Amino acid sequence: MSEGVEWALHSCLNLTWLPSEQAVPAAKLAAFYGLPAAYLNKQLQALARAGIVSSTSGPRGGFRLARAAERITLLDVVVAIEGPDEAFRCEELLKRGPGADPAVDYRQACLVARAMRRADLAWRRELAARTLADLKADVERAYPDSPSNTINRFADLRA
Amino acid sequence: MSEGVEWALHSCLNLTWLPSEQAVPAAKLAAFYGLPAAYLNKQLQALARAGIVSSTSGPRGGFRLARAAERITLLDVVVAIEGPDEAFRCEELLKRGPGADPAVDYRQACLVARAMRRADLAWRRELAARTLADLKADVERAYPDSPSNTINRFADLRA
DNA sequence: GTTCAGATACTCGGATAGGGACTGTCCGAGTCCTATTGG
DNA sequence: CCAATAGGACTCGGACAGTCCCTATCCGAGTATCTGAAC
């Protein structure tokens, strides 16, 4: 899986602690973890195309969450970066074997593909069941100082 | 995910229908689906290293299942090909941020990593719950002619 | 007929090239702020 | 003092190389089989 997924998740989580009316430039989000700004910007563009964040150009511009953290699931973020394809991609091997019926869609009929799809759905179900708001609440419960610390550290960047 | 996983799963499934005392060369397993024999051989080597199949050299040699199909899970096969690492790999991004504690293992402490790990475990649980024998039984239930067809078609190869 | 040695053919196993995707970087289009200038 | 305007600085967005892993291939090491001859 792309490393950008980790960057996107942490950056989105940071955005949940910052004032929602304030846009944050990609350079600041990158500086927080010492990441290459241009590459993180690329990931944020993917999030923008997926409608997870909204972007603003020019001074005082940047990225902000496009909707409430309660309505953004971890699956949304992962799909925005990794794409919608499932990990196991059925190449319809059975169609290349003897006794194959060209009219059959083996992506549906092949029981191997079906078993792998079942596992993939379980994975997506877990990710879809957790929102950014859930994650934020969990972090605040485990580390109560996180919100104020994060806000202060973002204010100190570019000081 | 590697395409070799699909090849390995279908090849193992074919092995469940063939006499267990008879070793099948990689060339035959590959010819069944028109796959490149040398590359499938590479995947079978990975299965052998994982103890899923046993290999025999020389004439009348080849691969056979190393243990009963009831004791081989789909996860075993996937891990043998893809490796044991989980899809989401926590790079400990928090360690590169402000307020990081070098002594903390963020692979355990980071709640983002934990959420991704939970999804990964759900995926593995599904794969571990299904054995090759389950899959074989499902196929035989849906397509009762599969066992004899498969055996006959393997006998016709190299005819 | 039996046995033994040699040759043979077959199979796995690891070492060797080629291609595509992720990683990383750069510069241009668009936008907002600001300072200046004229009324 | 106020307003309009031109300049400038900042930010996103897409286009351009580098690197690693997956794909594909080949040849050598090892082994069981077969052949032939000798006893």
Short mmCIF file of C-alpha atoms (C1' of nucleotides) in Angstrom, two decimals:
data_model
loop_
_atom_site.label_atom_id
_atom_site.label_comp_id
_atom_site.label_asym_id
_atom_site.label_seq_id
_atom_site.Cartn_x
_atom_site.Cartn_y
_atom_site.Cartn_z
CA MET A 1 0.00 0.00 0.00
CA SER A 2 1.13 3.52 -0.78
CA GLU A 3 2.98 5.39 1.90
CA GLY A 4 0.84 8.39 0.98
CA VAL A 5 -2.07 6.76 2.79
CA GLU A 6 -0.32 7.22 6.10
CA TRP A 7 0.51 10.83 5.27
CA ALA A 8 -3.06 11.54 4.21
CA LEU A 9 -4.59 9.98 7.31
CA HIS A 10 -2.35 11.88 9.72
CA SER A 11 -2.79 15.14 7.81
CA CYS A 12 -6.58 14.79 7.78
CA LEU A 13 -6.49 14.04 11.49
CA ASN A 14 -4.46 17.18 12.09
CA LEU A 15 -7.02 19.16 10.09
CA THR A 16 -9.76 18.00 12.47
CA TRP A 17 -8.02 19.84 15.31
CA LEU A 18 -7.50 23.10 13.46
CA PRO A 19 -10.25 25.72 13.01
CA SER A 20 -12.38 24.48 10.15
CA GLU A 21 -12.73 27.93 8.58
CA GLN A 22 -8.97 28.28 8.26
CA ALA A 23 -7.26 26.75 5.23
CA VAL A 24 -3.86 25.16 5.85
CA PRO A 25 -1.23 25.20 3.09
CA ALA A 26 0.33 21.90 2.06
CA ALA A 27 3.71 23.31 3.08
CA LYS A 28 2.58 23.62 6.71
CA LEU A 29 1.04 20.16 6.81
CA ALA A 30 4.27 18.77 5.38
CA ALA A 31 6.55 20.74 7.73
CA PHE A 32 4.70 19.27 10.71
CA TYR A 33 6.21 15.85 9.97
CA GLY A 34 9.21 16.96 7.92
CA LEU A 35 7.71 15.58 4.72
CA PRO A 36 8.46 16.74 1.15
CA ALA A 37 5.86 19.46 0.59
CA ALA A 38 5.41 18.96 -3.14
CA TYR A 39 4.70 15.26 -2.77
CA LEU A 40 2.26 15.70 0.09
CA ASN A 41 0.58 18.30 -2.08
CA LYS A 42 0.09 15.56 -4.66
CA GLN A 43 -1.69 13.39 -2.12
CA LEU A 44 -3.84 16.31 -1.00
CA GLN A 45 -4.84 16.86 -4.61
CA ALA A 46 -6.11 13.29 -4.68
CA LEU A 47 -8.12 13.98 -1.53
CA ALA A 48 -9.52 17.10 -3.17
CA ARG A 49 -10.56 15.18 -6.29
CA ALA A 50 -12.35 12.71 -4.01
CA GLY A 51 -14.22 15.55 -2.31
CA ILE A 52 -12.68 14.90 1.09
CA VAL A 53 -10.88 18.22 1.33
CA SER A 54 -11.48 21.49 -0.48
CA SER A 55 -8.63 23.57 -1.83
CA THR A 56 -8.17 27.34 -2.06
CA SER A 57 -5.52 29.09 -4.10
CA GLY A 58 -3.61 32.23 -3.34
CA PRO A 59 -2.55 33.85 -0.07
CA ARG A 60 -4.39 32.56 2.99
CA GLY A 61 -5.26 29.57 0.84
CA GLY A 62 -4.66 25.87 1.42
CA PHE A 63 -6.71 22.83 2.29
CA ARG A 64 -9.55 22.24 4.72
CA LEU A 65 -11.92 19.35 5.33
CA ALA A 66 -14.76 19.48 2.82
CA ARG A 67 -17.29 18.08 5.26
CA ALA A 68 -17.68 17.19 8.93
CA ALA A 69 -15.19 14.68 10.32
CA GLU A 70 -18.17 12.51 11.30
CA ARG A 71 -18.92 11.98 7.61
CA ILE A 72 -15.39 11.06 6.51
CA THR A 73 -14.51 7.40 6.94
CA LEU A 74 -11.04 5.92 6.89
CA LEU A 75 -12.13 4.00 3.81
CA ASP A 76 -12.87 7.28 2.04
CA VAL A 77 -9.30 8.43 2.60
CA VAL A 78 -7.73 5.12 1.64
CA VAL A 79 -9.79 4.86 -1.56
CA ALA A 80 -8.95 8.45 -2.47
CA ILE A 81 -5.23 7.67 -2.39
CA GLU A 82 -5.08 4.02 -3.43
CA GLY A 83 -7.94 3.99 -5.92
CA PRO A 84 -11.16 1.98 -5.85
CA ASP A 85 -9.73 -1.35 -7.08
CA GLU A 86 -9.62 -4.18 -4.61
CA ALA A 87 -6.27 -5.67 -3.67
CA PHE A 88 -6.93 -9.06 -5.26
CA ARG A 89 -7.63 -8.55 -8.93
CA CYS A 90 -9.25 -11.55 -10.62
CA GLU A 91 -7.67 -11.98 -14.05
CA GLU A 92 -10.25 -14.61 -14.96
CA LEU A 93 -7.68 -17.37 -15.04
CA LEU A 94 -10.45 -19.90 -15.57
CA LYS A 95 -11.17 -18.29 -18.93
CA ARG A 96 -7.70 -19.33 -20.05
CA GLY A 97 -8.16 -22.93 -18.94
CA PRO A 98 -9.85 -25.89 -20.65
CA GLY A 99 -13.61 -26.03 -20.53
CA ALA A 100 -13.95 -22.26 -20.22
CA ASP A 101 -17.17 -20.58 -21.28
CA PRO A 102 -16.38 -17.20 -22.94
CA ALA A 103 -19.80 -15.90 -21.96
CA VAL A 104 -19.29 -16.38 -18.23
CA ASP A 105 -18.05 -13.50 -16.08
CA TYR A 106 -15.57 -15.38 -13.93
CA ARG A 107 -15.07 -12.38 -11.70
CA GLN A 108 -18.48 -13.32 -10.33
CA ALA A 109 -18.56 -17.08 -10.93
CA CYS A 110 -15.04 -18.02 -9.79
CA LEU A 111 -15.23 -19.13 -6.16
CA VAL A 112 -11.59 -18.21 -5.59
CA ALA A 113 -12.35 -14.65 -6.59
CA ARG A 114 -15.47 -14.73 -4.44
CA ALA A 115 -13.52 -15.84 -1.36
CA MET A 116 -10.94 -13.12 -1.88
CA ARG A 117 -13.69 -10.59 -2.41
CA ARG A 118 -15.31 -11.62 0.85
CA ALA A 119 -12.07 -10.90 2.70
CA ASP A 120 -11.69 -7.59 0.90
CA LEU A 121 -15.22 -6.60 1.92
CA ALA A 122 -14.45 -7.42 5.56
CA TRP A 123 -11.43 -5.12 5.32
CA ARG A 124 -13.48 -2.32 3.79
CA ARG A 125 -16.24 -2.80 6.33
CA GLU A 126 -13.80 -2.20 9.17
CA LEU A 127 -12.40 0.92 7.52
CA ALA A 128 -15.86 2.23 6.63
CA ALA A 129 -17.02 1.78 10.22
CA ARG A 130 -14.49 4.27 11.60
CA THR A 131 -14.70 7.98 10.86
CA LEU A 132 -12.13 10.69 11.34
CA ALA A 133 -14.26 11.90 14.24
CA ASP A 134 -14.01 8.50 15.92
CA LEU A 135 -10.27 8.51 15.48
CA LYS A 136 -10.04 12.05 16.80
CA ALA A 137 -12.05 11.14 19.88
CA ASP A 138 -9.92 8.06 20.51
CA VAL A 139 -6.73 10.10 20.34
CA GLU A 140 -8.13 12.77 22.67
CA ARG A 141 -9.14 10.07 25.12
CA ALA A 142 -5.70 8.48 25.10
CA TYR A 143 -3.69 11.70 24.86
CA PRO A 144 -5.78 14.59 26.27
CA ASP A 145 -3.15 17.20 25.43
CA SER A 146 -3.14 16.39 21.73
CA PRO A 147 -5.59 19.08 20.55
CA SER A 148 -3.91 22.06 22.19
CA ASN A 149 -0.44 20.69 21.47
CA THR A 150 -1.24 20.25 17.82
CA ILE A 151 -2.76 23.71 17.49
CA ASN A 152 0.21 25.34 19.23
CA ARG A 153 2.74 23.45 17.15
CA PHE A 154 1.03 24.44 13.94
CA ALA A 155 1.06 28.06 15.11
CA ASP A 156 4.80 27.79 15.80
CA LEU A 157 5.54 26.55 12.28
CA ARG A 158 6.70 29.33 9.96
CA ALA A 159 7.14 31.49 13.08
CA MET B 1 -1.44 -7.65 -4.76
CA SER B 2 0.73 -9.95 -6.81
CA GLU B 3 -0.87 -11.77 -9.68
CA GLY B 4 0.99 -14.85 -8.49
CA VAL B 5 -1.51 -15.20 -5.66
CA GLU B 6 -4.26 -16.04 -8.13
CA TRP B 7 -2.01 -18.53 -9.89
CA ALA B 8 -1.00 -20.16 -6.62
CA LEU B 9 -4.58 -20.45 -5.36
CA HIS B 10 -5.90 -22.04 -8.55
CA SER B 11 -2.89 -24.36 -8.80
CA CYS B 12 -3.27 -25.51 -5.19
CA LEU B 13 -6.95 -26.07 -5.80
CA ASN B 14 -6.13 -28.20 -8.83
CA LEU B 15 -3.71 -30.20 -6.71
CA THR B 16 -6.53 -31.07 -4.31
CA TRP B 17 -8.30 -32.95 -7.12
CA LEU B 18 -5.28 -34.92 -8.27
CA PRO B 19 -4.01 -38.07 -6.52
CA SER B 20 -2.02 -36.86 -3.55
CA GLU B 21 0.75 -39.43 -4.01
CA GLN B 22 1.45 -38.17 -7.52
CA ALA B 23 3.76 -35.17 -7.97
CA VAL B 24 2.78 -32.72 -10.70
CA PRO B 25 5.50 -30.79 -12.55
CA ALA B 26 5.26 -27.02 -12.70
CA ALA B 27 5.09 -27.29 -16.49
CA LYS B 28 1.82 -29.20 -16.30
CA LEU B 29 0.26 -26.87 -13.76
CA ALA B 30 1.25 -23.96 -15.98
CA ALA B 31 0.02 -25.55 -19.22
CA PHE B 32 -3.43 -26.02 -17.67
CA TYR B 33 -3.99 -22.25 -17.79
CA GLY B 34 -1.46 -21.34 -20.48
CA LEU B 35 0.83 -19.65 -17.96
CA PRO B 36 4.61 -19.17 -18.30
CA ALA B 37 6.01 -22.30 -16.67
CA ALA B 38 9.21 -20.78 -15.32
CA TYR B 39 7.38 -18.01 -13.52
CA LEU B 40 4.76 -20.27 -12.02
CA ASN B 41 7.67 -22.43 -10.87
CA LYS B 42 8.93 -19.41 -8.96
CA GLN B 43 5.62 -19.09 -7.15
CA LEU B 44 5.58 -22.80 -6.37
CA GLN B 45 9.05 -22.43 -4.89
CA ALA B 46 7.62 -19.84 -2.52
CA LEU B 47 4.86 -22.26 -1.56
CA ALA B 48 7.50 -24.94 -0.96
CA ARG B 49 9.55 -22.62 1.28
CA ALA B 50 6.36 -21.98 3.27
CA GLY B 51 5.78 -25.70 3.70
CA ILE B 52 2.51 -25.69 1.76
CA VAL B 53 3.73 -27.95 -1.02
CA SER B 54 6.64 -30.35 -1.16
CA SER B 55 8.88 -30.56 -4.19
CA THR B 56 10.62 -33.53 -5.79
CA SER B 57 13.34 -33.31 -8.40
CA GLY B 58 14.03 -35.55 -11.34
CA PRO B 59 11.75 -37.65 -13.52
CA ARG B 60 8.30 -38.30 -12.05
CA GLY B 61 9.03 -35.31 -9.82
CA GLY B 62 7.07 -32.14 -9.28
CA PHE B 63 4.94 -30.60 -6.56
CA ARG B 64 2.28 -32.02 -4.27
CA LEU B 65 0.43 -30.65 -1.28
CA ALA B 66 2.58 -31.02 1.82
CA ARG B 67 -0.39 -31.62 4.11
CA ALA B 68 -4.12 -32.22 3.97
CA ALA B 69 -6.22 -29.58 2.24
CA GLU B 70 -8.18 -29.20 5.47
CA ARG B 71 -5.05 -27.78 7.10
CA ILE B 72 -4.16 -25.26 4.39
CA THR B 73 -5.93 -21.93 4.69
CA LEU B 74 -6.22 -19.31 2.00
CA LEU B 75 -4.20 -17.03 4.28
CA ASP B 76 -1.35 -19.55 4.26
CA VAL B 77 -1.17 -19.36 0.47
CA VAL B 78 -1.47 -15.58 0.32
CA VAL B 79 1.22 -15.08 2.97
CA ALA B 80 3.52 -17.54 1.21
CA ILE B 81 3.38 -15.46 -1.97
CA GLU B 82 2.94 -11.92 -0.69
CA GLY B 83 5.02 -12.15 2.45
CA PRO B 84 3.97 -11.71 6.07
CA ASP B 85 3.93 -7.88 6.10
CA GLU B 86 0.56 -6.22 6.40
CA ALA B 87 -0.61 -3.95 3.59
CA PHE B 88 -0.49 -0.76 5.65
CA ARG B 89 3.05 -0.29 6.87
CA CYS B 90 3.34 2.23 9.72
CA GLU B 91 6.45 4.35 9.11
CA GLU B 92 6.11 5.91 12.55
CA LEU B 93 5.30 9.30 11.14
CA LEU B 94 4.64 10.60 14.64
CA LYS B 95 8.29 10.03 15.46
CA ARG B 96 9.17 12.65 12.86
CA GLY B 97 6.74 15.20 14.28
CA PRO B 98 7.05 17.64 17.18
CA GLY B 99 6.63 16.24 20.66
CA ALA B 100 7.78 12.77 19.63
CA ASP B 101 9.19 10.41 22.21
CA PRO B 102 12.05 8.38 20.70
CA ALA B 103 11.43 5.59 23.22
CA VAL B 104 7.84 5.00 22.13
CA ASP B 105 7.05 2.30 19.57
CA TYR B 106 4.52 4.16 17.48
CA ARG B 107 3.64 1.04 15.55
CA GLN B 108 1.79 0.08 18.72
CA ALA B 109 0.90 3.48 20.18
CA CYS B 110 -0.31 5.28 17.03
CA LEU B 111 -4.07 4.98 16.82
CA VAL B 112 -4.00 5.41 13.05
CA ALA B 113 -1.77 2.37 12.77
CA ARG B 114 -3.99 0.52 15.20
CA ALA B 115 -7.12 1.23 13.16
CA MET B 116 -5.43 0.06 9.98
CA ARG B 117 -4.16 -3.02 11.78
CA ARG B 118 -7.67 -3.81 12.94
CA ALA B 119 -8.89 -3.80 9.34
CA ASP B 120 -5.95 -5.92 8.27
CA LEU B 121 -6.74 -8.45 10.99
CA ALA B 122 -10.36 -8.65 9.80
CA TRP B 123 -9.05 -9.40 6.30
CA ARG B 124 -6.72 -12.09 7.58
CA ARG B 125 -9.43 -13.59 9.77
CA GLU B 126 -11.64 -14.12 6.72
CA LEU B 127 -8.82 -15.72 4.76
CA ALA B 128 -7.74 -17.88 7.69
CA ALA B 129 -11.29 -19.15 8.16
CA ARG B 130 -11.41 -20.78 4.74
CA THR B 131 -9.30 -23.81 3.87
CA LEU B 132 -8.52 -25.32 0.51
CA ALA B 133 -10.86 -28.17 1.47
CA ASP B 134 -13.71 -25.69 2.02
CA LEU B 135 -13.04 -24.12 -1.35
CA LYS B 136 -12.85 -27.52 -3.02
CA ALA B 137 -16.18 -28.55 -1.49
CA ASP B 138 -17.83 -25.30 -2.58
CA VAL B 139 -16.65 -25.77 -6.16
CA GLU B 140 -17.82 -29.39 -6.23
CA ARG B 141 -21.20 -28.29 -4.93
CA ALA B 142 -21.58 -25.57 -7.57
CA TYR B 143 -19.96 -27.49 -10.44
CA PRO B 144 -20.25 -31.24 -9.74
CA ASP B 145 -18.28 -32.21 -12.85
CA SER B 146 -15.19 -30.26 -11.81
CA PRO B 147 -13.23 -33.11 -10.18
CA SER B 148 -13.46 -35.59 -13.05
CA ASN B 149 -13.09 -32.83 -15.65
CA THR B 150 -9.96 -31.53 -13.99
CA ILE B 151 -8.42 -34.98 -13.67
CA ASN B 152 -9.17 -35.82 -17.30
CA ARG B 153 -7.82 -32.53 -18.58
CA PHE B 154 -4.61 -32.96 -16.65
CA ALA B 155 -4.26 -36.44 -18.10
CA ASP B 156 -4.73 -35.01 -21.61
CA LEU B 157 -1.93 -32.50 -21.15
CA ARG B 158 1.39 -33.63 -22.59
CA ALA B 159 -0.57 -36.41 -24.35
"C1'" DG C 1 17.71 -64.29 -15.51
"C1'" DT C 2 19.88 -61.01 -12.55
"C1'" DT C 3 22.76 -57.25 -11.40
"C1'" DC C 4 25.46 -53.35 -11.95
"C1'" DA C 5 27.43 -49.37 -14.24
"C1'" DG C 6 26.83 -45.66 -17.34
"C1'" DA C 7 24.25 -42.52 -19.87
"C1'" DT C 8 20.12 -39.96 -20.37
"C1'" DA C 9 16.33 -37.14 -19.71
"C1'" DC C 10 13.67 -34.72 -16.61
"C1'" DT C 11 12.72 -31.47 -12.71
"C1'" DC C 12 13.58 -28.07 -9.33
"C1'" DG C 13 16.36 -24.00 -7.78
"C1'" DG C 14 18.50 -19.82 -8.01
"C1'" DA C 15 20.65 -16.11 -10.82
"C1'" DT C 16 19.74 -12.78 -14.60
"C1'" DA C 17 17.14 -8.80 -17.68
"C1'" DG C 18 12.83 -5.83 -18.66
"C1'" DG C 19 8.71 -2.95 -17.42
"C1'" DG C 20 5.35 -0.41 -14.59
"C1'" DA C 21 4.06 1.97 -10.44
"C1'" DC C 22 5.29 4.60 -6.48
"C1'" DT C 23 8.40 8.34 -4.97
"C1'" DG C 24 10.22 12.78 -5.45
"C1'" DT C 25 10.82 17.35 -7.84
"C1'" DC C 26 9.99 21.33 -10.63
"C1'" DC C 27 7.67 25.24 -12.78
"C1'" DG C 28 3.44 27.67 -14.48
"C1'" DA C 29 -1.73 29.47 -13.86
"C1'" DG C 30 -4.66 31.66 -10.77
"C1'" DT C 31 -5.80 34.43 -6.71
"C1'" DC C 32 -5.63 37.50 -2.94
"C1'" DC C 33 -3.25 41.05 -0.43
"C1'" DT C 34 -0.91 45.43 -0.28
"C1'" DA C 35 1.30 49.59 -1.28
"C1'" DT C 36 1.09 53.46 -4.07
"C1'" DT C 37 -0.97 57.20 -6.42
"C1'" DG C 38 -4.39 60.25 -7.82
"C1'" DG C 39 -8.61 62.65 -6.74
"C1'" DC D 1 -9.03 61.08 3.74
"C1'" DC D 2 -10.74 57.69 0.33
"C1'" DA D 3 -10.70 54.88 -3.66
"C1'" DA D 4 -8.82 52.73 -7.62
"C1'" DT D 5 -5.05 50.36 -9.60
"C1'" DA D 6 -0.84 48.12 -10.46
"C1'" DG D 7 2.44 45.24 -8.52
"C1'" DG D 8 3.88 41.39 -5.86
"C1'" DA D 9 3.74 37.32 -3.18
"C1'" DC D 10 1.58 33.12 -2.18
"C1'" DT D 11 -0.82 28.65 -3.24
"C1'" DC D 12 -2.56 24.98 -5.86
"C1'" DG D 13 -2.28 22.11 -10.12
"C1'" DG D 14 -0.30 19.40 -13.42
"C1'" DA D 15 3.98 17.94 -16.08
"C1'" DC D 16 8.76 15.85 -15.63
"C1'" DA D 17 12.85 12.33 -13.87
"C1'" DG D 18 14.58 8.55 -10.39
"C1'" DT D 19 14.10 4.20 -7.97
"C1'" DC D 20 12.23 -0.10 -6.31
"C1'" DC D 21 9.42 -4.24 -6.84
"C1'" DC D 22 6.83 -7.33 -9.84
"C1'" DT D 23 7.06 -9.86 -14.21
"C1'" DA D 24 9.37 -12.83 -17.20
"C1'" DT D 25 13.24 -15.77 -18.67
"C1'" DC D 26 17.28 -18.70 -18.78
"C1'" DC D 27 20.67 -22.09 -17.43
"C1'" DG D 28 22.94 -25.17 -13.96
"C1'" DA D 29 22.66 -28.89 -9.92
"C1'" DG D 30 20.58 -32.98 -8.61
"C1'" DT D 31 17.97 -37.30 -9.20
"C1'" DA D 32 15.25 -41.18 -10.80
"C1'" DT D 33 14.86 -43.89 -14.85
"C1'" DC D 34 16.29 -46.56 -18.69
"C1'" DT D 35 19.69 -49.16 -21.48
"C1'" DG D 36 23.15 -52.20 -22.18
"C1'" DA D 37 26.38 -55.57 -21.11
"C1'" DA D 38 28.64 -58.71 -18.04
"C1'" DC D 39 28.12 -62.56 -14.85
#
